[in-house]
Amino acid sequence: MLPRFVTKTIHAYLDYPVALGLLVMPFLLGLGEGNILAFWLSVATGAAALLLTVLTDHHLGLIRVLPYKLHLAVDGAVGVVFAAAPFALGFVGIEFWYYLVLGVTVLFVVGLHKPEASEVMA
C-alpha cells in the first residue's frame, strides 16, 4: 500500500501550475500536428482545471463553492481520460506519451491523497 501524503494543501499548490501547464505545453510541444484533438484536449482541460481550482473549497480557491471531494473525483476522471486517450484517439509520438504519462501521473497523485480527519469520520 502506498503512503498517502498528498494533503488538501499540497494538492491546492499543485493545481494552478498543472492547469497552466495544460494550457501552455501543447504550444511548446507542438501538439496537434498528428491529431488536432491532442492539442485541444489539453487546452480545454487546462481551462477547465483552472476554473475548477478557482471554484474549489480549499485555501487557494477564490470562490469556494465546489467540495474538495468533487475536485478529486474530477481529477481522477481526467486521469482516466488522459491515460485512455492515446489508445482511443490514436495518438502517436509525443502526443501519445504526453497523455499517457500525464494520465498515469494524475491517477498516481489522486491515489496518494491523504484524507483529513473529517473525511475519515464521514
Coordinates of C-alpha atoms in Angstrom, one line a residue:
M1 CA 0.0 0.0 0.0
L2 CA 1.3 3.4 -1.0
P3 CA 1.8 6.1 1.7
R4 CA -0.8 8.7 1.4
F5 CA 0.9 12.1 1.9
V6 CA -0.7 14.4 -0.6
T7 CA -2.8 16.6 1.6
K8 CA -5.5 19.1 0.5
T9 CA -2.9 21.9 1.0
I10 CA -0.3 20.2 -1.2
H11 CA -2.9 19.4 -3.8
A12 CA -4.0 23.0 -3.9
Y13 CA -0.5 24.2 -4.6
L14 CA -0.2 21.7 -7.5
D15 CA -3.5 22.8 -9.1
Y16 CA -2.6 26.2 -10.6
P17 CA 0.8 25.1 -12.1
V18 CA -0.8 22.0 -13.6
A19 CA -3.7 23.9 -15.1
L20 CA -1.3 26.5 -16.6
G21 CA 1.0 23.6 -17.9
L22 CA -2.0 22.0 -19.6
L23 CA -2.7 25.4 -21.3
V24 CA 0.9 26.1 -22.4
M25 CA 2.5 22.7 -23.1
P26 CA 0.5 22.0 -26.3
F27 CA 2.0 25.1 -27.8
L28 CA 5.6 24.4 -26.6
L29 CA 5.5 20.7 -27.7
G30 CA 3.6 21.3 -31.0
L31 CA 0.8 19.0 -30.0
G32 CA -1.9 18.6 -32.6
E33 CA 0.3 18.1 -35.6
G34 CA -0.6 14.4 -35.7
N35 CA -4.2 14.8 -34.4
I36 CA -5.8 18.2 -33.6
L37 CA -7.6 16.6 -30.7
A38 CA -4.2 16.2 -28.9
F39 CA -3.9 20.0 -28.9
W40 CA -7.5 20.9 -27.8
L41 CA -7.9 18.1 -25.2
S42 CA -5.0 19.6 -23.2
V43 CA -6.1 23.3 -23.7
A44 CA -9.7 22.6 -22.8
T45 CA -8.7 20.5 -19.8
G46 CA -6.3 23.2 -18.7
A47 CA -9.0 25.9 -18.9
A48 CA -11.5 23.6 -17.0
A49 CA -8.8 22.7 -14.4
L50 CA -8.2 26.4 -13.8
L51 CA -11.9 27.1 -13.3
L52 CA -12.2 24.0 -11.1
T53 CA -9.4 25.2 -8.9
V54 CA -10.8 28.7 -8.6
L55 CA -14.1 27.2 -7.5
T56 CA -12.8 24.5 -5.1
D57 CA -13.3 24.8 -1.4
H58 CA -9.6 24.8 -0.4
H59 CA -7.3 27.6 0.8
L60 CA -6.3 28.6 -2.7
G61 CA -9.8 28.5 -4.1
L62 CA -11.0 32.0 -4.9
I63 CA -14.8 31.2 -5.0
R64 CA -15.1 28.2 -2.7
V65 CA -18.4 26.6 -3.9
L66 CA -17.3 23.1 -5.0
P67 CA -16.4 20.5 -2.5
Y68 CA -12.9 19.1 -2.5
K69 CA -14.2 15.6 -2.9
L70 CA -15.8 16.6 -6.2
H71 CA -12.5 18.2 -7.3
L72 CA -10.7 14.9 -6.5
A73 CA -13.3 12.9 -8.5
V74 CA -12.9 15.2 -11.5
D75 CA -9.1 14.8 -11.3
G76 CA -9.5 11.1 -11.2
A77 CA -11.8 11.2 -14.3
V78 CA -9.2 13.4 -16.1
G79 CA -6.5 10.9 -15.3
V80 CA -8.6 8.0 -16.7
V81 CA -9.4 10.0 -19.9
F82 CA -5.8 11.1 -20.4
A83 CA -4.5 7.6 -19.9
A84 CA -7.0 6.2 -22.4
A85 CA -6.8 9.0 -24.9
P86 CA -3.7 7.8 -26.7
F87 CA -5.2 4.5 -27.4
A88 CA -8.8 5.6 -28.1
L89 CA -7.8 8.6 -30.3
G90 CA -4.8 7.0 -32.0
F91 CA -2.2 9.5 -30.8
V92 CA 1.4 8.7 -31.8
G93 CA 4.8 10.1 -30.8
I94 CA 5.0 12.9 -28.3
E95 CA 1.2 13.2 -28.2
F96 CA 0.9 9.5 -27.2
W97 CA 3.5 9.9 -24.4
Y98 CA 2.2 13.3 -23.2
Y99 CA -1.2 11.9 -22.4
L100 CA -0.2 8.5 -21.2
V101 CA 2.4 10.0 -18.7
L102 CA 0.1 12.8 -17.6
G103 CA -2.9 10.4 -17.1
V104 CA -0.8 7.9 -15.1
T105 CA 0.7 10.8 -13.0
V106 CA -2.7 12.3 -12.2
L107 CA -4.1 8.9 -11.1
F108 CA -1.0 8.4 -9.0
V109 CA -1.3 11.7 -7.3
V110 CA -5.0 11.3 -6.7
G111 CA -4.2 7.8 -5.3
L112 CA -1.8 9.4 -2.8
H113 CA -4.5 11.7 -1.4
K114 CA -4.3 11.7 2.4
P115 CA -7.8 12.1 3.8
E116 CA -8.3 14.7 6.5
A117 CA -9.7 13.7 9.9
S118 CA -13.1 15.0 8.9
E119 CA -13.1 12.8 5.7
V120 CA -12.1 9.7 7.6
M121 CA -15.0 10.2 10.1
A122 CA -17.6 10.7 7.2

